Short mmCIF file of C-alpha atoms and ligand atoms in Angstrom, two decimals:
data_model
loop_
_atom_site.label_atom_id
_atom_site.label_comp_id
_atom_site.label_asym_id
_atom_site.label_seq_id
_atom_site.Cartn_x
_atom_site.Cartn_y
_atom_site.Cartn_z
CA UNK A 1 -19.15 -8.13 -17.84
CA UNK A 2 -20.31 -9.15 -14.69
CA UNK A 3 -23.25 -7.24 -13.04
CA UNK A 4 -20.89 -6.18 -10.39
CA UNK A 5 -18.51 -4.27 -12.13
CA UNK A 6 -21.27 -2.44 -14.75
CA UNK A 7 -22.81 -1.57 -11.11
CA UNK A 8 -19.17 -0.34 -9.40
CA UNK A 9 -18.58 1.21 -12.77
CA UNK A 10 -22.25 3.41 -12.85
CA UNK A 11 -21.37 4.57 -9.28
CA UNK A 12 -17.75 5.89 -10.71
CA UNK A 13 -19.52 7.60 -13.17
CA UNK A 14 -22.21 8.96 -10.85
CA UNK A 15 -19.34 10.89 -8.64
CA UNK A 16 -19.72 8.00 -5.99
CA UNK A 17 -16.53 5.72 -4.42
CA UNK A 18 -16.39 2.25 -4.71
CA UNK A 19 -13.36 0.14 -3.03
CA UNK A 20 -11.56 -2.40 -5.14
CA UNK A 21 -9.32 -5.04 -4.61
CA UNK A 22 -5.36 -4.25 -6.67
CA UNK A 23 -2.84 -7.42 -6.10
CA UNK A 24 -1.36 -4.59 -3.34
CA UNK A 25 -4.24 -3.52 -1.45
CA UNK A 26 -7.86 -2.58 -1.47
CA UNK A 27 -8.29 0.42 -3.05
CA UNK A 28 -10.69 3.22 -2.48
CA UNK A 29 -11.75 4.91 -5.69
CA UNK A 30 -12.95 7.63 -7.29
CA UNK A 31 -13.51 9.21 -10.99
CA UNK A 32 -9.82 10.48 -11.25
CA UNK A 33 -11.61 13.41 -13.66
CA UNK A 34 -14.21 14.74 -11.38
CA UNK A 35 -12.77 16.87 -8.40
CA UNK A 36 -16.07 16.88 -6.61
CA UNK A 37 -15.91 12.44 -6.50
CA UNK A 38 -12.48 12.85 -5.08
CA UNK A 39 -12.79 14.99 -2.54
CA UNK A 40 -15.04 12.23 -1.12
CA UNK A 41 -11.70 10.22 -0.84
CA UNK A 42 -9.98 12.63 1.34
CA UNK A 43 -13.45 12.99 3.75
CA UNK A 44 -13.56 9.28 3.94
CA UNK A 45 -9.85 8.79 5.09
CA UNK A 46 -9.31 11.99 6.91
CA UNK A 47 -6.23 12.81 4.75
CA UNK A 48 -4.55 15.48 4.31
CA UNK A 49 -5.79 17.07 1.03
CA UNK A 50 -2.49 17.95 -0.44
CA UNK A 51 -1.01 14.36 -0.43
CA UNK A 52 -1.20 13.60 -3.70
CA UNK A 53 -3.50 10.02 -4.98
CA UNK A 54 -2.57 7.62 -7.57
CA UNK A 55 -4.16 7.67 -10.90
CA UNK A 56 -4.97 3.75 -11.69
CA UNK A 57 -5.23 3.21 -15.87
CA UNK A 58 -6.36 0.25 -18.09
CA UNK A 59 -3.34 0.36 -19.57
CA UNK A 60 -0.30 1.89 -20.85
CA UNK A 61 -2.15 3.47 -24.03
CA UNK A 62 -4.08 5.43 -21.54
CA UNK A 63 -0.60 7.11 -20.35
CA UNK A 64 -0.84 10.19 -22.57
CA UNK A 65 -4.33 11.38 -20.87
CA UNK A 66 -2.73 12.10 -18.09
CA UNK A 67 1.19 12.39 -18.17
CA UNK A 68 2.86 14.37 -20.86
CA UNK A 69 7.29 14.63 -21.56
CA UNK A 70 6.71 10.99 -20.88
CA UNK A 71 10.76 9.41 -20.77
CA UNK A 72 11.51 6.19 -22.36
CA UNK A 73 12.33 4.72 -19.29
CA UNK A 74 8.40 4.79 -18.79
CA UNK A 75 7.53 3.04 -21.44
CA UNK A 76 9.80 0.60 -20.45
CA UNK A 77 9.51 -0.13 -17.29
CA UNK A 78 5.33 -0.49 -18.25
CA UNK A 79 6.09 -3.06 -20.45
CA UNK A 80 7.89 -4.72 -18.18
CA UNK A 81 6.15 -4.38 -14.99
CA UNK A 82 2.53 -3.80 -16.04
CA UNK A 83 0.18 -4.87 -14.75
CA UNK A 84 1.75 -4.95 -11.68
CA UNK A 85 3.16 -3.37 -8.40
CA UNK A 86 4.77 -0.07 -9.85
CA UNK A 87 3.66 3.40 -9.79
CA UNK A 88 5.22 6.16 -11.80
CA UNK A 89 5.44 9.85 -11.13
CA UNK A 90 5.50 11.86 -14.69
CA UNK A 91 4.58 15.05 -15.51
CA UNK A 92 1.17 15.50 -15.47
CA UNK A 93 -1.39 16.68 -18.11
CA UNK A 94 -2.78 19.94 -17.30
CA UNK A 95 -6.55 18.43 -17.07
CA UNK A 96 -5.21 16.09 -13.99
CA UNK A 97 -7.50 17.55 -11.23
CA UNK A 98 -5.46 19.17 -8.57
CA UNK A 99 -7.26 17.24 -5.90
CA UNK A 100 -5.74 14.25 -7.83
CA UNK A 101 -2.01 15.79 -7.72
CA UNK A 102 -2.31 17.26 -4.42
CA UNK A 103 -1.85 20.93 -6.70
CA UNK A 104 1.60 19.15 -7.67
CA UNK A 105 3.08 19.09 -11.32
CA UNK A 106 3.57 15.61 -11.25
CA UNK A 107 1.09 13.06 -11.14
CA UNK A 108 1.23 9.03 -10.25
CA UNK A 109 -0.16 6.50 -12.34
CA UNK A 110 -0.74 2.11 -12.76
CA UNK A 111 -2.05 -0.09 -13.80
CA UNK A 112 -3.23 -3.01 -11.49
CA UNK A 113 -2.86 -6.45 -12.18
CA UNK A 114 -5.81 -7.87 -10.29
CA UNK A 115 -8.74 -9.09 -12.81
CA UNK A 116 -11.29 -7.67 -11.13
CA UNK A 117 -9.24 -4.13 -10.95
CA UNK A 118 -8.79 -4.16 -14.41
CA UNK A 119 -12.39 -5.27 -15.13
CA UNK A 120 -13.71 -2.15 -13.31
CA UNK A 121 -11.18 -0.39 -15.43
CA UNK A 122 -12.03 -1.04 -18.77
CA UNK A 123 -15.68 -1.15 -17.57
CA UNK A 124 -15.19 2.63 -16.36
CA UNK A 125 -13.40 3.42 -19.50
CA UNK A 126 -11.14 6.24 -17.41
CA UNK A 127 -8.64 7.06 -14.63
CA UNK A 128 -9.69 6.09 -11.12
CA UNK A 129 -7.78 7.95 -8.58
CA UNK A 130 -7.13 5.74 -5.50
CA UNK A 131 -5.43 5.50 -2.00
CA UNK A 132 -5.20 2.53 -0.20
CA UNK A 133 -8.62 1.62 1.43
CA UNK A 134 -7.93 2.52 5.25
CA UNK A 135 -8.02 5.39 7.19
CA UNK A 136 -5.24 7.98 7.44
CA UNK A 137 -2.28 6.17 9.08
CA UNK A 138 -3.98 3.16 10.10
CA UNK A 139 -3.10 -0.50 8.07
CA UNK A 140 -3.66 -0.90 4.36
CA UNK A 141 -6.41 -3.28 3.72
CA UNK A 142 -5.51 -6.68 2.03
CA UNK A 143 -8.97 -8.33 2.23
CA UNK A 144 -12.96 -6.62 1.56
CA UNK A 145 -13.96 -7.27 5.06
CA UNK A 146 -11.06 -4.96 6.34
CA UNK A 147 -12.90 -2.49 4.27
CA UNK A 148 -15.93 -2.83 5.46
CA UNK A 149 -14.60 -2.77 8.98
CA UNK A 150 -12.77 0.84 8.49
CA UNK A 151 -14.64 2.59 5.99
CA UNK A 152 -17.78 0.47 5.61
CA UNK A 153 -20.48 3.50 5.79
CA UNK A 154 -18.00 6.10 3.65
CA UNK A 155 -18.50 3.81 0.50
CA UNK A 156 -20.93 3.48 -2.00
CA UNK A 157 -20.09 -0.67 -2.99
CA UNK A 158 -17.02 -2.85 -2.04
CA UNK A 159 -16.12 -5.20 -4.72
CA UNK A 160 -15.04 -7.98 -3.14
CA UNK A 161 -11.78 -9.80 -4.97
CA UNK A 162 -10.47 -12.24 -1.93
CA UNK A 163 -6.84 -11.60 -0.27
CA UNK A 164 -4.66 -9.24 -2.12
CA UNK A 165 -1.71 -11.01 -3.56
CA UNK A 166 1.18 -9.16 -3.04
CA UNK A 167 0.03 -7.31 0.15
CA UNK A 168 1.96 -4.20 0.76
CA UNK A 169 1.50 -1.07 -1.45
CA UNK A 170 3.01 -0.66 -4.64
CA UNK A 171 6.95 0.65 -5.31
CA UNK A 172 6.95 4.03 -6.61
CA UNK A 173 9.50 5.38 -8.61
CA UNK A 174 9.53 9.00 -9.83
CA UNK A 175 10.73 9.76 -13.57
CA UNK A 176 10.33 13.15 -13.56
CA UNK A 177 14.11 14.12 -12.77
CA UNK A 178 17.22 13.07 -14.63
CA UNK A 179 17.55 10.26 -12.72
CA UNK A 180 15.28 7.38 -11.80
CA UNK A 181 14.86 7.29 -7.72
CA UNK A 182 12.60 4.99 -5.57
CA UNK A 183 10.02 6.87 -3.58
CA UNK A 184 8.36 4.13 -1.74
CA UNK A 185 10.34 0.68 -1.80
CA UNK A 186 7.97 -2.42 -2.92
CA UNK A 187 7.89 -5.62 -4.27
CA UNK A 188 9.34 -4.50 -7.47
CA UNK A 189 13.04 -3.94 -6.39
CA UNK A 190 15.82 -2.08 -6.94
CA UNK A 191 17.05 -4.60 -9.11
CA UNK A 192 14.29 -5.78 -11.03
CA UNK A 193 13.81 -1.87 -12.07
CA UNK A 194 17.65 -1.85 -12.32
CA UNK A 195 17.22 -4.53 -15.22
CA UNK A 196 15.24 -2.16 -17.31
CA UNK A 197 16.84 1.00 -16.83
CA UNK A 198 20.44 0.15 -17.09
CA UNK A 199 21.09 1.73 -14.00
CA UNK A 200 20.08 0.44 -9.87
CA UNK A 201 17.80 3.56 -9.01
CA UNK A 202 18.65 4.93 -5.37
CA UNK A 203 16.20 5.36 -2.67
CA UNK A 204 14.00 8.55 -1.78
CA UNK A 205 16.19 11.18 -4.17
CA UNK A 206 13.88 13.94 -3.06
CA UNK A 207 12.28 13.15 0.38
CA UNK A 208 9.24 15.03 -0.07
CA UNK A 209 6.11 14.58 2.61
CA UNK A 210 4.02 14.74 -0.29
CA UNK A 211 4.45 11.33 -0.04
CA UNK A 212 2.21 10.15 2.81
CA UNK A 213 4.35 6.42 2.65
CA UNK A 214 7.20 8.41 3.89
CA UNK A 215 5.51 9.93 7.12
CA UNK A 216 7.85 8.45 9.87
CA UNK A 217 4.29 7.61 11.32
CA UNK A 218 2.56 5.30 9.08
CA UNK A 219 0.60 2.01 8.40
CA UNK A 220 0.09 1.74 11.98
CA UNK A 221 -1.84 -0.35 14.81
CA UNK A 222 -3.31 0.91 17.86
CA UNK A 223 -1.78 -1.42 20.37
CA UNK A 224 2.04 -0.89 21.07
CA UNK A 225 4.34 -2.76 18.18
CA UNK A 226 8.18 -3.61 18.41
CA UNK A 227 10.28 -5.22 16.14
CA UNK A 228 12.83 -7.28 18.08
CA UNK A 229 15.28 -9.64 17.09
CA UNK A 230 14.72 -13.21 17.00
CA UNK A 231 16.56 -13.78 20.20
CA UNK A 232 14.96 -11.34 22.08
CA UNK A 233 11.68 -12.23 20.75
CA UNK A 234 11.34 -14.86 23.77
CA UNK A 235 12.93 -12.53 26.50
CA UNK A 236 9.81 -10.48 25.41
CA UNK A 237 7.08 -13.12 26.28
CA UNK A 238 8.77 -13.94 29.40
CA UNK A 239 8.92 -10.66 30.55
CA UNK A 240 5.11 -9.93 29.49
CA UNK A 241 3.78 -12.48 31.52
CA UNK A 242 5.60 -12.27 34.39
CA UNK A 243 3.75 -8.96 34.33
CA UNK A 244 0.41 -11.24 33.63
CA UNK A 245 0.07 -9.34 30.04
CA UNK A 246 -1.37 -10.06 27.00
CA UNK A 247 1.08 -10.25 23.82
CA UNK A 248 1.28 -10.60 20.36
CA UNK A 249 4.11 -12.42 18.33
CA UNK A 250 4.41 -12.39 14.60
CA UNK A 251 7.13 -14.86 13.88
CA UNK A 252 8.15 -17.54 11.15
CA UNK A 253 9.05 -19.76 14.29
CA UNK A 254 6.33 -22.06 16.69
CA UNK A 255 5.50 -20.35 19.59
CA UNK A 256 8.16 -22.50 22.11
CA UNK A 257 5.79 -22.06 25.20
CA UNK A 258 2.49 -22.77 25.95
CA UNK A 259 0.25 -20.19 27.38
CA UNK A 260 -3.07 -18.73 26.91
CA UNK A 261 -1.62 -15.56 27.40
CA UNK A 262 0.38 -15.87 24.49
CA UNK A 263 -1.09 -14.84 20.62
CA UNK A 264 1.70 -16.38 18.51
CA UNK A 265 0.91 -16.47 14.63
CA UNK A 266 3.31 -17.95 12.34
CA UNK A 267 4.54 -16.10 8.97
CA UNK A 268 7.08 -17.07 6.45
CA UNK A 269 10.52 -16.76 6.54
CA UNK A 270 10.48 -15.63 2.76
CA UNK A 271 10.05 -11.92 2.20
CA UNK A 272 6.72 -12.25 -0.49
CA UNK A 273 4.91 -15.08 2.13
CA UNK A 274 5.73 -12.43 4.48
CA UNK A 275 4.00 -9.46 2.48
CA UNK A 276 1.32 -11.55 1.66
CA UNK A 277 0.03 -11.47 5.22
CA UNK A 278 1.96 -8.90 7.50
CA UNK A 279 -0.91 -5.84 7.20
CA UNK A 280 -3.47 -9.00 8.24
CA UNK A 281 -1.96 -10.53 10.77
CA UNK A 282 -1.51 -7.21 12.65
CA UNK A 283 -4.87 -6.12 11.82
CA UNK A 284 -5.94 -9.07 13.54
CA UNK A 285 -3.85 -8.74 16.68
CA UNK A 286 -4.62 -4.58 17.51
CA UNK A 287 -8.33 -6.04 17.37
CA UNK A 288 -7.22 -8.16 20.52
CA UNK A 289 -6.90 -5.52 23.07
CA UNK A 290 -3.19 -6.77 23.74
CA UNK A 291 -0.76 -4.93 25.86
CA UNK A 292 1.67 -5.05 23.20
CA UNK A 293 2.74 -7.19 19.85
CA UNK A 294 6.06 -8.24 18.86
CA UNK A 295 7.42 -8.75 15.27
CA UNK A 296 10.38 -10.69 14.99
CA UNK A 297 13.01 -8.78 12.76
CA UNK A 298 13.43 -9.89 9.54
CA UNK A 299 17.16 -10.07 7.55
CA UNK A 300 18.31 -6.40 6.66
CA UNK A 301 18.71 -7.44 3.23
CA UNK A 302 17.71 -5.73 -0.31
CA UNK A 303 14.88 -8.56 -0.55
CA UNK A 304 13.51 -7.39 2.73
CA UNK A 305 13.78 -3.52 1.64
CA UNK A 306 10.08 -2.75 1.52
CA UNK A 307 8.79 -5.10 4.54
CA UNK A 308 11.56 -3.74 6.90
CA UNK A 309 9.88 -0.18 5.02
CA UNK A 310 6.89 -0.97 6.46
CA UNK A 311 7.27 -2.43 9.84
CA UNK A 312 9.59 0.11 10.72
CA UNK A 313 6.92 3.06 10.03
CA UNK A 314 4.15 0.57 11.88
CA UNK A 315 6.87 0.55 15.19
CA UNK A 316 6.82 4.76 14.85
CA UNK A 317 3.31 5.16 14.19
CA UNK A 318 1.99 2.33 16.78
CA UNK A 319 0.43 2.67 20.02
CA UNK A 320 -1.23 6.06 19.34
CA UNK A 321 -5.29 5.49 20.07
O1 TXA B 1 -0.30 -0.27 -4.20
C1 TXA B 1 -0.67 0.90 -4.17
O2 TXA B 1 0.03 1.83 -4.59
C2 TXA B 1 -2.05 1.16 -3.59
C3 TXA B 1 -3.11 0.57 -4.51
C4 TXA B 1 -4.52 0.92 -4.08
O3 TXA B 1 -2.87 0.98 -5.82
N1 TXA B 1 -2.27 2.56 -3.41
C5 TXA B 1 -1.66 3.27 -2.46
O4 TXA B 1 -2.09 4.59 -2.41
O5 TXA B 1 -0.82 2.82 -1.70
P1 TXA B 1 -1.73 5.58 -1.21
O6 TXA B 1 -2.45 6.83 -1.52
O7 TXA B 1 -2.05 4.94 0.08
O8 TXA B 1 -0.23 5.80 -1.41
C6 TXA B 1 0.19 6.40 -2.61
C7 TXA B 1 1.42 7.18 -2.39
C8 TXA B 1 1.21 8.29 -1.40
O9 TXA B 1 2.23 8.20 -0.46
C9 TXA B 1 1.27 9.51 -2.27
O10 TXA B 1 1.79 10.62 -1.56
C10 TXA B 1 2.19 9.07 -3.39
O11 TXA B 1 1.78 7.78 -3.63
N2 TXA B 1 1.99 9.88 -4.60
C11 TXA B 1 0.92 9.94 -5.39
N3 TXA B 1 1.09 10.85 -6.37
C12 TXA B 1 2.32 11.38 -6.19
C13 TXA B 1 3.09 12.39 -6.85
N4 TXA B 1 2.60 13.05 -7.89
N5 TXA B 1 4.32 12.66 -6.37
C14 TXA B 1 4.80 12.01 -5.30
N6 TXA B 1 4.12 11.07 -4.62
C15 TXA B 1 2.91 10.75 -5.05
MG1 MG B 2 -1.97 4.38 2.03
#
């Protein structure tokens, strides 16, 4: 064990947070057991301290410590999928902290896939309850230094484990009903979770606001964001500096004109490339001071679900500070 991890993995113990990197984001942890450690979490983000945080695990033996009536359908879907990008809801063990479950009956829990997550994991030997790494609303972090930007003095240590793979949060699917239903689209689809249950699960059964993901207003830049087709997309420039403004353009095209005016980055045209560096990329352009960025729309297809998820929350919740 690397001196890092025994060191992240004393300061869990000790009540303190340390921010990890998952293969979704960076997240910002806590001893999932000790209320006191994560009500630090909620201070640090300014959140809300009924929205409930997810309980990260070594693995799927540790289930029973903190869900109980667990279905089959979770053991199978944490074979299949963990470590990885899914988060169950199950009924929760009565020693869950309600600071953990946001006073809820329910509780989420995964387990990452990143090596260094699952180092600090075994390390820590327990549950470490974690939200994304940023502040309330704002982008999800995908790299240590956007930690350190946004929360750098709220955390004890920042383990630093390079880009996040996958780059937008986990899917989260709630098994606590008699159905299966998606309560935050991710990279795991509809389909793939279709292939282990038998059954396509629909989206958002129970739209609760428990669910911070599902706040129209969420994962958001400062500077004013619009998602525009890829047609328009150039109208856009045109019109911006004609009014001798600054803008931003995400797009999977080359920027077509040349202008200093202009801050065109490049993204794929596949829907993981695109994950991979969306929460980044605009991280990087609302640090510009631009009048406004553009996103070209991607396809409106199943692949796309969560990324169209996400940029359509960052378009509600843009443009406010
Ligand atoms: O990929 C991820 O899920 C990342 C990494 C760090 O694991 N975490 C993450 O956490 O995105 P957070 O707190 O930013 O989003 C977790 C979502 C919230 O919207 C929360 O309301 C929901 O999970 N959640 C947690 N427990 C829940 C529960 N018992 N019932 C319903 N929703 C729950
Ligand atoms: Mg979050």
């Amino acid at each position: 064990m690397s001196g890092q991890i025994e060191k992240a993995a004393a300061l869990l113990h000790a009540g303190e947070l340390v921010a990890f990197p998952t293969e979704t984001v960076y997240g910002l942890g806590a001893d999932a057991s000790n209320p006191e450690a994560v009500s630090k979490i909620f201070a640090a983000k300014g959140r809300p301290a009924d929205h409930p945080l997810i309980v990260h695990i070594p693995g799927a033996e540790h289930l029973e410590r903190w869900a109980r009536e667990i279905p089959e359908t979770a053991h199978a879907l944490a074979k299949a999928f963990w470590p990885g990008p899914l988060t169950l809801i199950l009924k929760r063990q009565p020693n869950v902290p309600d600071a953990v479950t946001g006073g809820q009956d329910t509780v989420g829990i995964r387990v990452p896939s990143h090596p260094l997550a699952l180092e600090l994991l075994h390390a820590f030997g327990g549950g470490i309850a974690a939200p994304s790494a940023n502040r309330y609303g704002h982008v999800s972090p995908t790299t240590a230094q956007h930690v350190h930007d946004e929360l750098g003095d709220a955390v004890a240590m920042i383990l630093d484990g390079g880009p996040c793979r996958v780059g937008i949060e986990s899917t989260i699917v709630d098994l606590t009903g008699t159905q299966a239903h998606i309560l935050r689209p991710g990279m795991v689809s509809a389909f793939d979770l279709g292939r282990v249950l038998g059954r396509i699960p629909d989206a958002g059964g129970r739209d609760s606001p428990r669910v911070s993901g599902s706040l129209e207003a969420h994962y958001a830049p400062r500077t004013p964001l619009a998602l525009l087709q890829p047609d328009v997309v150039i109208f856009a420039v045109r019109e911006a500096l004609a009014a001798d403004q600054r803008i931003g353009v995400i797009a999977p095209m080359a920027c077509p004109l040349s202008d200093e005016r202009i801050v065109w980055r490049q993204i794929s045209g596949e829907a993981a490339g695109f994950a991979h560096d969306i929460y980044a990329l605009l991280r990087d352009l609302d640090s510009l001071g631009l009048a406004r960025i553009v996103v070209q729309k991607p396809p409106q297809n199943e692949n796309w679900r969560a990324v169209n998820d996400r940029l359509q929350r960052a378009v509600a919740g843009s443009g406010a500070g």
